[in-house]
mmCIF file of C-alpha atoms in Angstrom:
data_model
loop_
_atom_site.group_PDB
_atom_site.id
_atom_site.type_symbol
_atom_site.label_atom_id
_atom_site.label_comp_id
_atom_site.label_asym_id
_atom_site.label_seq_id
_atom_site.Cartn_x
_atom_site.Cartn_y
_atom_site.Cartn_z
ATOM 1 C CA UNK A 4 106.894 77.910 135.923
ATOM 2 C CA UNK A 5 105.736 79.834 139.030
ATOM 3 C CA UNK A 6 108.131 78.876 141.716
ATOM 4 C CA UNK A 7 112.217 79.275 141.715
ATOM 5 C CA UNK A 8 114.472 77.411 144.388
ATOM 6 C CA UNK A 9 117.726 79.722 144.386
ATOM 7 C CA UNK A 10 120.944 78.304 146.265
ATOM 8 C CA UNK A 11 123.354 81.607 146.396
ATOM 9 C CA UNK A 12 127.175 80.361 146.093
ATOM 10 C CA UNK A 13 127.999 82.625 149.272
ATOM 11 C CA UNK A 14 131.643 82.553 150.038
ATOM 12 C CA UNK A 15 132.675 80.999 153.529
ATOM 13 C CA UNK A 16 132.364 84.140 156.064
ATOM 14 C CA UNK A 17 129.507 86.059 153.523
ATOM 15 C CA UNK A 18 126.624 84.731 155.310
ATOM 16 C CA UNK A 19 125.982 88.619 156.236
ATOM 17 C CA UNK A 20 124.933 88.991 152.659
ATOM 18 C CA UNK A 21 122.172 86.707 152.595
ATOM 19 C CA UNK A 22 119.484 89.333 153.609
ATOM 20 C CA UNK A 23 120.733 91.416 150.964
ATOM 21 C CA UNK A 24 120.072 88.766 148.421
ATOM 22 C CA UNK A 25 116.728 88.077 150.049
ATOM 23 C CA UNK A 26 115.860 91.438 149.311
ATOM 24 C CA UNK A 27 116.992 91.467 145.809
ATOM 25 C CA UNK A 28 114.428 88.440 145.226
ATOM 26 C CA UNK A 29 111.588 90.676 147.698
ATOM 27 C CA UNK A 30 112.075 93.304 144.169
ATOM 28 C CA UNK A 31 110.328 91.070 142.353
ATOM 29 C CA UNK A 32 107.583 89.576 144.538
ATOM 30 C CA UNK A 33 106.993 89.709 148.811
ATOM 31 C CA UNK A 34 106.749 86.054 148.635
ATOM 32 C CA UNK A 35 109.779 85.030 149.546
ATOM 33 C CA UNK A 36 111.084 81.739 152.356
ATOM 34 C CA UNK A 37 114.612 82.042 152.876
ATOM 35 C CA UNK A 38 116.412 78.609 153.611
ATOM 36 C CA UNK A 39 119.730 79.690 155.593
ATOM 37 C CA UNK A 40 122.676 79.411 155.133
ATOM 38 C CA UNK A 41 122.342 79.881 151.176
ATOM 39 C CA UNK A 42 118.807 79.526 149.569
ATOM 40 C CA UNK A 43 116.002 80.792 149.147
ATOM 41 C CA UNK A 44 112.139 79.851 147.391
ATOM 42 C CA UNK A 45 110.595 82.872 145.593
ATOM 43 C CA UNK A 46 106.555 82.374 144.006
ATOM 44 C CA UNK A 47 106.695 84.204 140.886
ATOM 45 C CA UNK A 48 103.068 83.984 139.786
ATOM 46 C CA UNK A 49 102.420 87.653 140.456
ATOM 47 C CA UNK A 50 105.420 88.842 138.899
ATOM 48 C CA UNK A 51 105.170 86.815 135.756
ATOM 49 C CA UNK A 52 101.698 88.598 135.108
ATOM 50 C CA UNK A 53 102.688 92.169 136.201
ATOM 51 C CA UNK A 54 106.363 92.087 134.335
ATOM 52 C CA UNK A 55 105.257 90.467 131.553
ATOM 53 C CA UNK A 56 107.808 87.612 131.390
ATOM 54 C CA UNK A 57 108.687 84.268 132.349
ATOM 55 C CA UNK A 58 110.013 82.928 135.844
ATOM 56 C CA UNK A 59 113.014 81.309 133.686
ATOM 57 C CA UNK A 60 113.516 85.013 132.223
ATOM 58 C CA UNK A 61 112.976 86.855 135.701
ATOM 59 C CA UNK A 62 115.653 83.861 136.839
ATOM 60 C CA UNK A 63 118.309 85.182 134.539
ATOM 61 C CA UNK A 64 117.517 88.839 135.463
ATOM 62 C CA UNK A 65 118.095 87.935 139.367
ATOM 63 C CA UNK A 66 121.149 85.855 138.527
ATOM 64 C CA UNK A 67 122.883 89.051 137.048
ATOM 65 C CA UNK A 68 121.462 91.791 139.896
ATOM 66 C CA UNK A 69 123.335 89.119 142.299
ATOM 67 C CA UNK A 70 126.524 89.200 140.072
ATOM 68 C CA UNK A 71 126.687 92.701 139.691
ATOM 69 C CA UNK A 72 125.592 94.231 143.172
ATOM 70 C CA UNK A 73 126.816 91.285 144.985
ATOM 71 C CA UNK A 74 129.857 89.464 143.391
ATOM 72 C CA UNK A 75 127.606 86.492 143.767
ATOM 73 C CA UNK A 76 126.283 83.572 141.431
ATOM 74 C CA UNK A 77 123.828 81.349 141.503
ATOM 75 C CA UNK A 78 121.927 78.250 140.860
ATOM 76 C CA UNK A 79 118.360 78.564 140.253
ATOM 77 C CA UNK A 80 115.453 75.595 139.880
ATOM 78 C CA UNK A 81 111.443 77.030 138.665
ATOM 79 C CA UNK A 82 108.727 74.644 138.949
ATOM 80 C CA UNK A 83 105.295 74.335 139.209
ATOM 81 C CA UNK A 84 105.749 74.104 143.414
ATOM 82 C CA UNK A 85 108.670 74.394 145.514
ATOM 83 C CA UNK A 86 108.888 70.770 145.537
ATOM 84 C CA UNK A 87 109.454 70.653 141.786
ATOM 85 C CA UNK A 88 111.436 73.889 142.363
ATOM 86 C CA UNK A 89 113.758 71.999 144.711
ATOM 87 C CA UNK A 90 114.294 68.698 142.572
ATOM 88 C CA UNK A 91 115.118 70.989 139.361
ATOM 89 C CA UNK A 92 117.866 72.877 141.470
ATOM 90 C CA UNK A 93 119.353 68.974 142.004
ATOM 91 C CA UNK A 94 120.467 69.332 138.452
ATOM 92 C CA UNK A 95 121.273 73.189 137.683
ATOM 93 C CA UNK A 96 124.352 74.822 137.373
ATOM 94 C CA UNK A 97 125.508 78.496 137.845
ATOM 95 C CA UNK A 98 124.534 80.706 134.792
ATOM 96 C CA UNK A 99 122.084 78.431 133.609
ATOM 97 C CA UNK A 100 118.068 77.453 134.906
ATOM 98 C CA UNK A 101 117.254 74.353 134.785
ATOM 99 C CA UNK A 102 112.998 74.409 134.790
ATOM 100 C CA UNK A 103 110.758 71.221 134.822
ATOM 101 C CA UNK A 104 108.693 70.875 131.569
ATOM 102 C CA UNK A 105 105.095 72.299 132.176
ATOM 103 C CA UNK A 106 102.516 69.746 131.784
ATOM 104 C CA UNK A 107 101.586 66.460 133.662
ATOM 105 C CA UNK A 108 103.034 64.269 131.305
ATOM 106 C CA UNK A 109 106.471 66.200 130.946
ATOM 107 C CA UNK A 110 106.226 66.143 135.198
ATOM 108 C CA UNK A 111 105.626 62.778 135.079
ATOM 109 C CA UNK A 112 108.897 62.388 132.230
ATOM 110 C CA UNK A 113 111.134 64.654 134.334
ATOM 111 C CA UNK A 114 110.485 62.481 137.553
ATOM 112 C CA UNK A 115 110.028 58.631 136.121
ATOM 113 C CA UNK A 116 113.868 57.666 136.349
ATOM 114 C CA UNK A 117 114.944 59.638 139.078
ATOM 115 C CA UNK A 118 115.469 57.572 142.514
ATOM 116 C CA UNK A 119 113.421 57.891 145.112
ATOM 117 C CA UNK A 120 115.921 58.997 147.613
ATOM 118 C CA UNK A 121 115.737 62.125 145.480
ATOM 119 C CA UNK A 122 112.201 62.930 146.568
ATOM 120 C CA UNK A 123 111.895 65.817 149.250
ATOM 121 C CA UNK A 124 111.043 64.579 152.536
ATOM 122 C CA UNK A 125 112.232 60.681 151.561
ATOM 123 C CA UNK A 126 114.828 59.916 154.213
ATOM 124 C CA UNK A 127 117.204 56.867 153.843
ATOM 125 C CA UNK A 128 115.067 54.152 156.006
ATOM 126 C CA UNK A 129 112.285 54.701 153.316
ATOM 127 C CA UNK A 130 114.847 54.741 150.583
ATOM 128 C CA UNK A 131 115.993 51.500 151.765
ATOM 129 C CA UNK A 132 111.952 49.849 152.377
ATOM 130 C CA UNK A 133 110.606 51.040 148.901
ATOM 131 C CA UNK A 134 114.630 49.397 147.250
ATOM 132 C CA UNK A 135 113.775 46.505 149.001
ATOM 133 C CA UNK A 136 110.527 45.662 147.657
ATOM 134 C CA UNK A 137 111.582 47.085 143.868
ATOM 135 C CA UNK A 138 109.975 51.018 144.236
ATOM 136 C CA UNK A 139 113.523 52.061 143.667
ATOM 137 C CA UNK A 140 112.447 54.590 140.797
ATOM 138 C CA UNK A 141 109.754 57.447 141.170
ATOM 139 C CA UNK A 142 107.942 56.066 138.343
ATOM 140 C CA UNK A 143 107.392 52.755 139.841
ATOM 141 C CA UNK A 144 106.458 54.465 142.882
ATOM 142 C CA UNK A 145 103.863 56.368 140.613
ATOM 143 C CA UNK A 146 102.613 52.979 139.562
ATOM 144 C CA UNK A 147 102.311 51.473 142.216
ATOM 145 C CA UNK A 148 98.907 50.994 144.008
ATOM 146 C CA UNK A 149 98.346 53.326 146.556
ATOM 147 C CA UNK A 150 97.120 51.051 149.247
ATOM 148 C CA UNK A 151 100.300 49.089 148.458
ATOM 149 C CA UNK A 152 102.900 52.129 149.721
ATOM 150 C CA UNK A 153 100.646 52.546 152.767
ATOM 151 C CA UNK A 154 101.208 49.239 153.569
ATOM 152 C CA UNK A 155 105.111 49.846 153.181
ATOM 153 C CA UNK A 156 105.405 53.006 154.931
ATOM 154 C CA UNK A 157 102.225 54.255 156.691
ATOM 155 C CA UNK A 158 98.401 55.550 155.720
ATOM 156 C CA UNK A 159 99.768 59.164 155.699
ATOM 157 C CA UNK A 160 102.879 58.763 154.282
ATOM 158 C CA UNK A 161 101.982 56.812 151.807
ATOM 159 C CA UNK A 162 99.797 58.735 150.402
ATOM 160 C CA UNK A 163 102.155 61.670 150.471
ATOM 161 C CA UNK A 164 104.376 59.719 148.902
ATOM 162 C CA UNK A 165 102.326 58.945 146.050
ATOM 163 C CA UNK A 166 100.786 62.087 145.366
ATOM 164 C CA UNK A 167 104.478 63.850 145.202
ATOM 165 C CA UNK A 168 105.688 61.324 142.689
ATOM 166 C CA UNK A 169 102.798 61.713 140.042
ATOM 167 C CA UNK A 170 103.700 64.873 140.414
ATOM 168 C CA UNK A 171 101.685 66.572 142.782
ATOM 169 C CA UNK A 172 102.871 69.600 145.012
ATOM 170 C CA UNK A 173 100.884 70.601 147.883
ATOM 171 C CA UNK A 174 103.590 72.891 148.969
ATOM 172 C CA UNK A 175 103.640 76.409 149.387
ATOM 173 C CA UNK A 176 106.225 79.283 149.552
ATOM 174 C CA UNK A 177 105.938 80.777 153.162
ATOM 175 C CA UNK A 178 107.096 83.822 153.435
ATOM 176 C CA UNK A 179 109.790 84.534 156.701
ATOM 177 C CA UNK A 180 112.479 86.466 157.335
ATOM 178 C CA UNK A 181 116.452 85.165 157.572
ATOM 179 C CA UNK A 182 116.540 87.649 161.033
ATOM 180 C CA UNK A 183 114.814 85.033 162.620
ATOM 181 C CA UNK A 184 118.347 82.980 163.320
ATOM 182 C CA UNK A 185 121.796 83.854 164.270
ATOM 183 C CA UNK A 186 124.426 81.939 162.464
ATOM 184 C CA UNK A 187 128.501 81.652 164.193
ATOM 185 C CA UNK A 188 130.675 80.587 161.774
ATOM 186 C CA UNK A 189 133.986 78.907 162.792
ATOM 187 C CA UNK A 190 136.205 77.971 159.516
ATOM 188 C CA UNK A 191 140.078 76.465 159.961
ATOM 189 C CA UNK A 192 142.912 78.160 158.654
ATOM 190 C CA UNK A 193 144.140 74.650 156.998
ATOM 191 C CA UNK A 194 141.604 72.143 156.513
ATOM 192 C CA UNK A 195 141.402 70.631 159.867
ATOM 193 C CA UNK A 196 141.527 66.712 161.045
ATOM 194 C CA UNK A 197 141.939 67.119 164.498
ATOM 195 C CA UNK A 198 138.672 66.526 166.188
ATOM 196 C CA UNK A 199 139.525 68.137 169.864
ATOM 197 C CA UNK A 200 139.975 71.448 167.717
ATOM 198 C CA UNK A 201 136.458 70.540 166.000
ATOM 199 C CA UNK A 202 134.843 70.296 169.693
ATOM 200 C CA UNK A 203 136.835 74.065 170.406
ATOM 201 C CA UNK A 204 135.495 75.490 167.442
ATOM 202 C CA UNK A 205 131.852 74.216 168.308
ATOM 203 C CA UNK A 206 132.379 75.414 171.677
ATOM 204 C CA UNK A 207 133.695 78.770 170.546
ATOM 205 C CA UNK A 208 130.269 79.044 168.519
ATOM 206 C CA UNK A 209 127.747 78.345 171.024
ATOM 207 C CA UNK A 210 129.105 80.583 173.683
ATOM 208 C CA UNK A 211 128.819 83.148 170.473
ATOM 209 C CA UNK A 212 125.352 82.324 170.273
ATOM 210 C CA UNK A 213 124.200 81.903 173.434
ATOM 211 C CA UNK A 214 125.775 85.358 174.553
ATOM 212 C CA UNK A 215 124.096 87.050 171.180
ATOM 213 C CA UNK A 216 120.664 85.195 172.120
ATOM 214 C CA UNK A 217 120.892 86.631 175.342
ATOM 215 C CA UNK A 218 121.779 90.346 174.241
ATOM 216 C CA UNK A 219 118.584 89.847 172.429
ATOM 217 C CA UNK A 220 117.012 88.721 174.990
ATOM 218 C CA UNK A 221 116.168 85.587 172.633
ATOM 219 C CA UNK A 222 116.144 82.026 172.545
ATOM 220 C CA UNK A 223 115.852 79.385 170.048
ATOM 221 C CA UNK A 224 114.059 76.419 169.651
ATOM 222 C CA UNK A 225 116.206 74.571 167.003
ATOM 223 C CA UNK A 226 120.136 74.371 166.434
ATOM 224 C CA UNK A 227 121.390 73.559 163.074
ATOM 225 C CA UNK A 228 125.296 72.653 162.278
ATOM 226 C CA UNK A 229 126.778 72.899 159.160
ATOM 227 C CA UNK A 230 130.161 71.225 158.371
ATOM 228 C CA UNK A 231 131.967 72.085 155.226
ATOM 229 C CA UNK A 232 134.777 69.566 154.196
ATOM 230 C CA UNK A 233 137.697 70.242 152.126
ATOM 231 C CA UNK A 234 136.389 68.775 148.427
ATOM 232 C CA UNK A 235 133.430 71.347 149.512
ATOM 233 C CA UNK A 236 130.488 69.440 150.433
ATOM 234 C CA UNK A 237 128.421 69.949 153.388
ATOM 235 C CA UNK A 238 126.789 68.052 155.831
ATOM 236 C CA UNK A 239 123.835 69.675 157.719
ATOM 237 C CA UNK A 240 122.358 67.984 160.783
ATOM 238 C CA UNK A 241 119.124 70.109 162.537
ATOM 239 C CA UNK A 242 117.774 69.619 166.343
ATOM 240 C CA UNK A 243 115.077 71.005 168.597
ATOM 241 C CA UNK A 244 115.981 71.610 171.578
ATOM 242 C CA UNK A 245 114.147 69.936 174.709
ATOM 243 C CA UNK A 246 112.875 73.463 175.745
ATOM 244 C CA UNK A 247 113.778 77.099 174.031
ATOM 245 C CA UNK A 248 116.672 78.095 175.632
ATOM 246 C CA UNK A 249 119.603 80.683 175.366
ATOM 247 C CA UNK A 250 121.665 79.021 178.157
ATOM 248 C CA UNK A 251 125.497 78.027 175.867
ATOM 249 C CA UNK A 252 125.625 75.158 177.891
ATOM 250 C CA UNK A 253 122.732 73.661 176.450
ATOM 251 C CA UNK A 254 123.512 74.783 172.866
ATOM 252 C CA UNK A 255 126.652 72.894 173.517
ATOM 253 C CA UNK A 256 125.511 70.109 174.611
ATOM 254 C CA UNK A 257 123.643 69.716 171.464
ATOM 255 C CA UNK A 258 125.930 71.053 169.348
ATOM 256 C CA UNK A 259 128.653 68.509 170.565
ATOM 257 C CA UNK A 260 125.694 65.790 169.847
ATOM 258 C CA UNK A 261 124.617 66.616 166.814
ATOM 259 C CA UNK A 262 128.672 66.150 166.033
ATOM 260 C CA UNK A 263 129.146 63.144 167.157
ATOM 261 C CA UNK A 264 126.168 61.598 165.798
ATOM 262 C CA UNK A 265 128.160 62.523 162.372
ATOM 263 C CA UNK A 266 130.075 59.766 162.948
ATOM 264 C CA UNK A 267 133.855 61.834 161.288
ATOM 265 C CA UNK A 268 137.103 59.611 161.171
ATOM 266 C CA UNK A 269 139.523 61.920 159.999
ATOM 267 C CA UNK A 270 137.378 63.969 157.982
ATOM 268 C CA UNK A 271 139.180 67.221 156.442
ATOM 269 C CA UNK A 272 136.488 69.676 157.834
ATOM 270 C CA UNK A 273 136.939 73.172 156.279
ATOM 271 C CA UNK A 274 134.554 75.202 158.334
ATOM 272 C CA UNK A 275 131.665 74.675 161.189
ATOM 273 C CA UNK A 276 128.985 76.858 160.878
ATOM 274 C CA UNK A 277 126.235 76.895 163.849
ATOM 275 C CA UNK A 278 122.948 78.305 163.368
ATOM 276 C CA UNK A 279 120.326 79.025 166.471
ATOM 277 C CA UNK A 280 116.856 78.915 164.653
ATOM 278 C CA UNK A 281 113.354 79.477 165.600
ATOM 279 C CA UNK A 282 113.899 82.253 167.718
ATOM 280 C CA UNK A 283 111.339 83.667 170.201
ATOM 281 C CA UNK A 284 111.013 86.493 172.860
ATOM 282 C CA UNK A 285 113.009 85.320 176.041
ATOM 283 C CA UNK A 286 110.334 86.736 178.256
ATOM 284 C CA UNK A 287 107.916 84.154 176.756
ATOM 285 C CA UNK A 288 110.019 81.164 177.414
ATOM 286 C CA UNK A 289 109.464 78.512 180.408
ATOM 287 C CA UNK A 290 112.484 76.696 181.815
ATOM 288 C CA UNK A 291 111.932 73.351 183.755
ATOM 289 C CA UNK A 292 113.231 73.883 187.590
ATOM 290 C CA UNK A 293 115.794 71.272 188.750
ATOM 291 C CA UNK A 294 117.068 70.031 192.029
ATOM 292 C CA UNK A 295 121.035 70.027 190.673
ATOM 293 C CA UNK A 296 122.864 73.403 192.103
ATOM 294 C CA UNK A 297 124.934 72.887 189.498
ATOM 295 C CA UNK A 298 122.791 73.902 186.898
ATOM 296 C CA UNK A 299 121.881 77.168 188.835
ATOM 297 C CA UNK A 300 125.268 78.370 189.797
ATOM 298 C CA UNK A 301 126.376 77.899 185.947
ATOM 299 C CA UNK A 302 123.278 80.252 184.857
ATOM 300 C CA UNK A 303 124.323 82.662 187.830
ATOM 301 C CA UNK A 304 128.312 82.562 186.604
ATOM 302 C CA UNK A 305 126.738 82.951 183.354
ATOM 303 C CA UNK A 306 125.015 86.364 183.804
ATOM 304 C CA UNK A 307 127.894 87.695 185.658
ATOM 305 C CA UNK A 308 130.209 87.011 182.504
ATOM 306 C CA UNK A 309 127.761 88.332 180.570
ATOM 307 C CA UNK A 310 127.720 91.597 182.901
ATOM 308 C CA UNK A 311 131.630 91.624 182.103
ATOM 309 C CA UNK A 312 131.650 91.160 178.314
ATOM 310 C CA UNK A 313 129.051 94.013 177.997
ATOM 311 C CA UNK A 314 131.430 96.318 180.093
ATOM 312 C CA UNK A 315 135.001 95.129 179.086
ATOM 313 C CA UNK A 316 134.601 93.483 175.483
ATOM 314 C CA UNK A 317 133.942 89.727 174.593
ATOM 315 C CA UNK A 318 136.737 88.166 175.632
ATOM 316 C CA UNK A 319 136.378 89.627 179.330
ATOM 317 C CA UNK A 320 135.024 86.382 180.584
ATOM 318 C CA UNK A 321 135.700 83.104 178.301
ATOM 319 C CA UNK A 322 135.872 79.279 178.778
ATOM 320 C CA UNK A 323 139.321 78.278 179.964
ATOM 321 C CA UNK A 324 139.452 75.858 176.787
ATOM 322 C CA UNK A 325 139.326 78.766 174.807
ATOM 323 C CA UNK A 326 141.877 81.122 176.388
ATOM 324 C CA UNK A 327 144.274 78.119 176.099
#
């Protein structure tokens, strides 16, 4: 086992904590990809050799640092890749590591009854093809001919999709920083049903955002929203944006779409958390000229509020929705 997938159980409003925890895992080895909000992938083949022990052993070790300087648990998957890594976290549970069996024909055991919708990068359309046609398994995947999947779902995909079910990981751990995103958290006092207060709470997040991106002088290429229901699941929904951009109108204009895409009747949502990802110098960024005065008088009112909020606090200038 050289790679671990670790999902931290952060508390809602302890996102701040997650570079902490990155650096607790950067102790043992600089090679390190966080996955906001929670997670992280750590490649443990250096530290295996230079500490002596095992990534499942090195696992425990980080699960009680994170207890004991943290107040936090977590669930941790090792495999041979991250892919593996990933698929073993699917079935872990805190205080205990669950590691897939080294060797190709304990890979090939782990993975032969599991369905394919639990394959990373699988997506429900080719779920539903490979169900259709009897693939619904990743060992009949794995048996299947190869020329056969390509036929089902592409030349490059197929192959992909082959290789990762017998077990092969291409993958690699790529090192990043969790500084490289802003994240506004909105959760509801009582878990909330109303949908207008949904749409205010989304709002209230990207003009957070978009005034933080500016301060930085950032912006972001990708938005990310997070929605936490009441029997705590999660739904995360990611999109790029058409250009980089720290302009809130255009964060909420795809925050609002990413929502609605969602599709909630009367869902007991428990918090929204938006995340602005991606992020890039502002100098460096192009923005595509327009005819519509509109659009230029809102960017004008927009650095005057921001001129305000710097002088006389955040809630100087606001949306009228929100001082309602």
């Amino acid at each position: 086992m050289t790679i671990l997938c670790v999902r931290f159980q952060l508390p809602p409003l302890y996102e701040a904590a997650l570079p902490g925890l990155l650096g607790l895992l950067e102790e043992f080895t600089p090679v390190v990809e966080a996955l906001p909000p929670d997670g992280a992938l750590a490649d443990l083949r250096g530290a295996e050799r230079y500490f002596g022990r095992s990534a499942v052993e090195l696992a425990a070790v980080i699960r009680v640092r994170a207890l004991a300087l943290y107040g936090v648990d977590c669930m941790i998957g090792a495999g041979p890749g991250p892919m593996m890594a990933r698929m073993a976290l699917r079935d872990a549970r805190p205080g205990v590591t669950c590691a897939v069996p080294e060797g190709p024909d304990a890979v090939a055991e782990f993975l032969a009854d599991r369905p394919v919708a639990a394959l990373p990068g699988v997506g429900t359309a080719t779920a539903r093809t490979l169900c259709e046609y009897g693939l619904d398994t990743l060992g009949r995947v794995a048996a299947a001919p190869l020329s056969t999947l390509q036929r089902l779902v592409g030349a490059k995909a197929g192959r992909e999709l082959h290789e990762k079910a017998n077990g092969i990981d291409r993958g690699r751990v790529v090192p990043n920083a969790v500084s490289r995103s802003l994240a506004a958290e909105r959760p509801f006092p009582l878990d909330e049903l109303d949908p207008d207060r949904h749409r205010r709470a989304l709002l209230s997040a990207a003009e957070e955002l978009g005034a933080r991106l500016r301060a930085l002088e950032k912006v972001c290429r990708t938005l990310t929203l997070t929605v936490r229901y009441a029997d705590r699941t999660s739904t995360t929904r990611s999109r790029t944006l058409r250009e980089p951009t720290a302009h809130s109108a255009a964060l909420t204009k795809t925050a609002y779409g990413m929502y609605e895409a969602l599709g909630l009747q009367r869902a007991r949502v428990r918090a929204l958390v938006l995340r602005a990802e991606g992020l890039a110098p502002g100098a460096q960024a192009s923005h595509q000229l327009t005819f519509d005065p509109v659009d230029e008088r809102v960017r004008r009112i927009e650095e005057v509020a921001d001129r305000a909020r710097a002088k006389f606090g955040p809630r100087a200038v606001m949306p009228g929705t929100l001082a309602a």
